């Protein structure tokens, strides 16, 4: 008879056992027979000798007691010191037991079989203290040396940690891909419904047209049958009449009556010939190739409906933006879509979602424009200082770098600056007027040097222009004609001069009514508009210098009157916009339209004015030591005010808008030109 016996075995994890019973709870080092000798304290806790010696050395007062680092009980130190604490026999027995059981686990030196290998974390090497003569790296005690067995354990833990992280990421990736597949199936199902619905609508249109054609065919038949039926009724009536007339002829004996009947029948016989031919015909034919309709339908059907897909890979899509923005200005973020291989997408249509928040969590309006070429533009205008976060996602997945942090400030420092006081290439003396040429070059009246300085849009010096119209250090206003020539006005000589970009004088004229002409503008017809601060009038000349009309009468603050004319510009439909103590807008004919008052009516002084391509009025003002830029709609609604252009801006004069959506301002107080963002 067979018998069996069930033997239960217990498997002990060496690492867990060693960490729980053979490791000092203070320094986390494994007990040994050298430095980390296990000592049994009166409170029954075991601490290595090295830790106890460190605790005694760390005491500031010379006492004969210490506190147990585990339970904090007060422990009296024996007279012989820490070394005389009794050894922990239990720990020593466990160490001997584990050493016998796991002797092959502890890495030993291949030469000195009883010597445990050590590992230097600093040098990343394994060594034997006997082989190295008891030293390591020249005795540099700053290196971290641990038993190699512990190093293996730590490396194993790191390996497991990394492996776990990889598994977590892979699981997350698996979940994401599965979810994307679910979304794909849901989108395809929804798209199936849309396809069926759209083609059903198309079938409905065809069916409606078929019904219309059949109805028309029915109405054609009814109309033809009606005509033929009416003709049949007439024929039947005539037949009945003939039969009645001939019904009693065999009883007639009067020749006269018979003769009359014959005459009547002859007339009726002639009339019946008109009834022999049907007044309507039976011709009906259906045609569907008589015109290009079927070809158009075929062509339309080929283009009808499409399944739009995208290869965009959001994690590789990038955004270009300014990390520092200024309040009240419109800022752009440009998003470029690429596929999984990094190739730029050439078509748009991706569902790009944008969410912008300020520091308080309030949403900031951000508009998205699809360029239909794989790029997208996000526009936003912050109104408060602080740090904003911009979240951008495609297919509900964030693009690279999202969310983006954008710091918003109220101070609009210049992005570029050119000039100082002097007469050199990069110097000015009392610059006043400024204009931007079609080429992008910037022309500045360097009044104190009697010249025009030409700069690139990056404010790099190109050349100087000298002309007779710039003499006497009094040429202030400057404008560009439709033919891209320059027009300058000289308040001292009272001359208006047209100069080519090469510096050649083309035309010069004056007006007997000029007193102090300081600013000039040119409309789309080439008419020259001059503002005269001394005469308190605006003069309009044709392209040859012939005076056409005047705007303004006497000095005053009423609509249509001027006090101190500071600047003027051309607006929509060649309107004339004049700045004195307020902004006044006149039609080309000189008729007053409306006025725009800034905050603080009549206070401060304007330096320059320009109407940008969006028909917004941009002006510089100085008031009580403050210098700022104001922006109005053309109807006069204030859009925003930049109070702090920069702390060093002293006296803003003329301004102009560049082709790259910046504004260049003449700083008369610092004899320089500065370029600012404004859009």
PDB file of N, CA and C in Angstrom, residues 503-539:
ATOM      1  N   UNK A 503      17.282 111.397 -54.155  1.00  0.00           N
ATOM      2  CA  UNK A 503      17.683 112.715 -53.682  1.00  0.00           C
ATOM      3  C   UNK A 503      17.534 113.816 -54.710  1.00  0.00           C
ATOM      4  N   UNK A 504      16.970 113.522 -55.896  1.00  0.00           N
ATOM      5  CA  UNK A 504      16.813 114.553 -56.917  1.00  0.00           C
ATOM      6  C   UNK A 504      15.528 115.336 -56.671  1.00  0.00           C
ATOM      7  N   UNK A 505      15.633 116.665 -56.760  1.00  0.00           N
ATOM      8  CA  UNK A 505      14.464 117.511 -56.542  1.00  0.00           C
ATOM      9  C   UNK A 505      13.587 117.488 -57.784  1.00  0.00           C
ATOM     10  N   UNK A 506      12.327 117.163 -57.606  1.00  0.00           N
ATOM     11  CA  UNK A 506      11.405 117.055 -58.739  1.00  0.00           C
ATOM     12  C   UNK A 506      10.469 118.246 -58.835  1.00  0.00           C
ATOM     13  N   UNK A 507      10.056 118.774 -57.690  1.00  0.00           N
ATOM     14  CA  UNK A 507       9.084 119.869 -57.684  1.00  0.00           C
ATOM     15  C   UNK A 507       9.234 120.645 -56.388  1.00  0.00           C
ATOM     16  N   UNK A 508       8.985 121.963 -56.477  1.00  0.00           N
ATOM     17  CA  UNK A 508       8.992 122.793 -55.269  1.00  0.00           C
ATOM     18  C   UNK A 508       7.980 123.912 -55.449  1.00  0.00           C
ATOM     19  N   UNK A 509       7.179 124.141 -54.423  1.00  0.00           N
ATOM     20  CA  UNK A 509       6.197 125.216 -54.501  1.00  0.00           C
ATOM     21  C   UNK A 509       5.947 125.764 -53.101  1.00  0.00           C
ATOM     22  N   UNK A 510       5.265 126.912 -53.065  1.00  0.00           N
ATOM     23  CA  UNK A 510       4.905 127.549 -51.799  1.00  0.00           C
ATOM     24  C   UNK A 510       3.511 128.125 -51.923  1.00  0.00           C
ATOM     25  N   UNK A 511       3.069 128.772 -50.877  1.00  0.00           N
ATOM     26  CA  UNK A 511       1.748 129.390 -50.868  1.00  0.00           C
ATOM     27  C   UNK A 511       1.848 130.697 -50.095  1.00  0.00           C
ATOM     28  N   UNK A 512       1.209 131.723 -50.625  1.00  0.00           N
ATOM     29  CA  UNK A 512       1.283 133.041 -49.988  1.00  0.00           C
ATOM     30  C   UNK A 512       0.640 133.054 -48.612  1.00  0.00           C
ATOM     31  N   UNK A 513      -0.266 132.087 -48.361  1.00  0.00           N
ATOM     32  CA  UNK A 513      -0.951 132.053 -47.067  1.00  0.00           C
ATOM     33  C   UNK A 513      -0.181 131.274 -46.008  1.00  0.00           C
ATOM     34  N   UNK A 514       0.951 130.670 -46.400  1.00  0.00           N
ATOM     35  CA  UNK A 514       1.739 129.925 -45.417  1.00  0.00           C
ATOM     36  C   UNK A 514       2.298 130.858 -44.355  1.00  0.00           C
ATOM     37  N   UNK A 515       2.213 130.421 -43.092  1.00  0.00           N
ATOM     38  CA  UNK A 515       2.848 131.132 -41.980  1.00  0.00           C
ATOM     39  C   UNK A 515       3.855 130.215 -41.293  1.00  0.00           C
ATOM     40  N   UNK A 516       3.416 129.028 -40.901  1.00  0.00           N
ATOM     41  CA  UNK A 516       4.311 128.047 -40.275  1.00  0.00           C
ATOM     42  C   UNK A 516       3.858 126.634 -40.649  1.00  0.00           C
ATOM     43  N   UNK A 517       4.109 126.221 -41.902  1.00  0.00           N
ATOM     44  CA  UNK A 517       3.720 124.872 -42.312  1.00  0.00           C
ATOM     45  C   UNK A 517       4.644 123.829 -41.669  1.00  0.00           C
ATOM     46  N   UNK A 518       4.069 122.908 -40.920  1.00  0.00           N
ATOM     47  CA  UNK A 518       4.891 121.982 -40.128  1.00  0.00           C
ATOM     48  C   UNK A 518       4.698 120.511 -40.487  1.00  0.00           C
ATOM     49  N   UNK A 519       3.579 120.148 -41.103  1.00  0.00           N
ATOM     50  CA  UNK A 519       3.329 118.723 -41.380  1.00  0.00           C
ATOM     51  C   UNK A 519       2.706 118.574 -42.756  1.00  0.00           C
ATOM     52  N   UNK A 520       2.867 117.372 -43.330  1.00  0.00           N
ATOM     53  CA  UNK A 520       2.422 117.155 -44.691  1.00  0.00           C
ATOM     54  C   UNK A 520       1.962 115.709 -44.836  1.00  0.00           C
ATOM     55  N   UNK A 521       1.010 115.504 -45.755  1.00  0.00           N
ATOM     56  CA  UNK A 521       0.538 114.168 -46.103  1.00  0.00           C
ATOM     57  C   UNK A 521       0.128 114.193 -47.564  1.00  0.00           C
ATOM     58  N   UNK A 522       0.051 113.012 -48.195  1.00  0.00           N
ATOM     59  CA  UNK A 522      -0.318 112.902 -49.609  1.00  0.00           C
ATOM     60  C   UNK A 522      -1.389 111.824 -49.729  1.00  0.00           C
ATOM     61  N   UNK A 523      -2.506 112.172 -50.432  1.00  0.00           N
ATOM     62  CA  UNK A 523      -3.578 111.191 -50.570  1.00  0.00           C
ATOM     63  C   UNK A 523      -3.365 110.326 -51.807  1.00  0.00           C
ATOM     64  N   UNK A 524      -4.326 109.424 -52.073  1.00  0.00           N
ATOM     65  CA  UNK A 524      -4.170 108.459 -53.164  1.00  0.00           C
ATOM     66  C   UNK A 524      -4.191 109.115 -54.539  1.00  0.00           C
ATOM     67  N   UNK A 525      -4.712 110.345 -54.648  1.00  0.00           N
ATOM     68  CA  UNK A 525      -4.750 111.068 -55.916  1.00  0.00           C
ATOM     69  C   UNK A 525      -3.470 111.865 -56.162  1.00  0.00           C
ATOM     70  N   UNK A 526      -2.565 111.819 -55.206  1.00  0.00           N
ATOM     71  CA  UNK A 526      -1.346 112.604 -55.335  1.00  0.00           C
ATOM     72  C   UNK A 526      -1.485 114.024 -54.833  1.00  0.00           C
ATOM     73  N   UNK A 527      -2.648 114.347 -54.239  1.00  0.00           N
ATOM     74  CA  UNK A 527      -2.847 115.697 -53.701  1.00  0.00           C
ATOM     75  C   UNK A 527      -2.059 115.859 -52.411  1.00  0.00           C
ATOM     76  N   UNK A 528      -1.404 117.017 -52.269  1.00  0.00           N
ATOM     77  CA  UNK A 528      -0.531 117.296 -51.131  1.00  0.00           C
ATOM     78  C   UNK A 528      -1.317 118.087 -50.090  1.00  0.00           C
ATOM     79  N   UNK A 529      -1.352 117.559 -48.850  1.00  0.00           N
ATOM     80  CA  UNK A 529      -2.086 118.190 -47.755  1.00  0.00           C
ATOM     81  C   UNK A 529      -1.072 118.720 -46.753  1.00  0.00           C
ATOM     82  N   UNK A 530      -1.129 120.035 -46.479  1.00  0.00           N
ATOM     83  CA  UNK A 530      -0.154 120.690 -45.610  1.00  0.00           C
ATOM     84  C   UNK A 530      -0.884 121.282 -44.409  1.00  0.00           C
ATOM     85  N   UNK A 531      -0.359 120.996 -43.208  1.00  0.00           N
ATOM     86  CA  UNK A 531      -0.912 121.578 -41.995  1.00  0.00           C
ATOM     87  C   UNK A 531      -0.061 122.753 -41.548  1.00  0.00           C
ATOM     88  N   UNK A 532      -0.704 123.917 -41.397  1.00  0.00           N
ATOM     89  CA  UNK A 532       0.009 125.144 -41.019  1.00  0.00           C
ATOM     90  C   UNK A 532      -0.412 125.534 -39.612  1.00  0.00           C
ATOM     91  N   UNK A 533       0.527 125.386 -38.663  1.00  0.00           N
ATOM     92  CA  UNK A 533       0.200 125.673 -37.268  1.00  0.00           C
ATOM     93  C   UNK A 533       0.030 127.163 -37.031  1.00  0.00           C
ATOM     94  N   UNK A 534       0.778 127.992 -37.795  1.00  0.00           N
ATOM     95  CA  UNK A 534       0.666 129.437 -37.612  1.00  0.00           C
ATOM     96  C   UNK A 534      -0.607 129.997 -38.199  1.00  0.00           C
ATOM     97  N   UNK A 535      -1.023 129.473 -39.350  1.00  0.00           N
ATOM     98  CA  UNK A 535      -2.242 129.960 -39.997  1.00  0.00           C
ATOM     99  C   UNK A 535      -3.487 129.264 -39.463  1.00  0.00           C
ATOM    100  N   UNK A 536      -3.297 128.197 -38.680  1.00  0.00           N
ATOM    101  CA  UNK A 536      -4.419 127.423 -38.133  1.00  0.00           C
ATOM    102  C   UNK A 536      -5.316 126.893 -39.248  1.00  0.00           C
ATOM    103  N   UNK A 537      -4.657 126.456 -40.329  1.00  0.00           N
ATOM    104  CA  UNK A 537      -5.397 125.958 -41.481  1.00  0.00           C
ATOM    105  C   UNK A 537      -4.694 124.731 -42.057  1.00  0.00           C
ATOM    106  N   UNK A 538      -5.471 123.997 -42.861  1.00  0.00           N
ATOM    107  CA  UNK A 538      -4.937 122.898 -43.653  1.00  0.00           C
ATOM    108  C   UNK A 538      -5.138 123.256 -45.116  1.00  0.00           C
ATOM    109  N   UNK A 539      -4.070 123.187 -45.913  1.00  0.00           N
ATOM    110  CA  UNK A 539      -4.105 123.529 -47.328  1.00  0.00           C
ATOM    111  C   UNK A 539      -3.973 122.250 -48.157  1.00  0.00           C
TER     112      UNK A 539
END
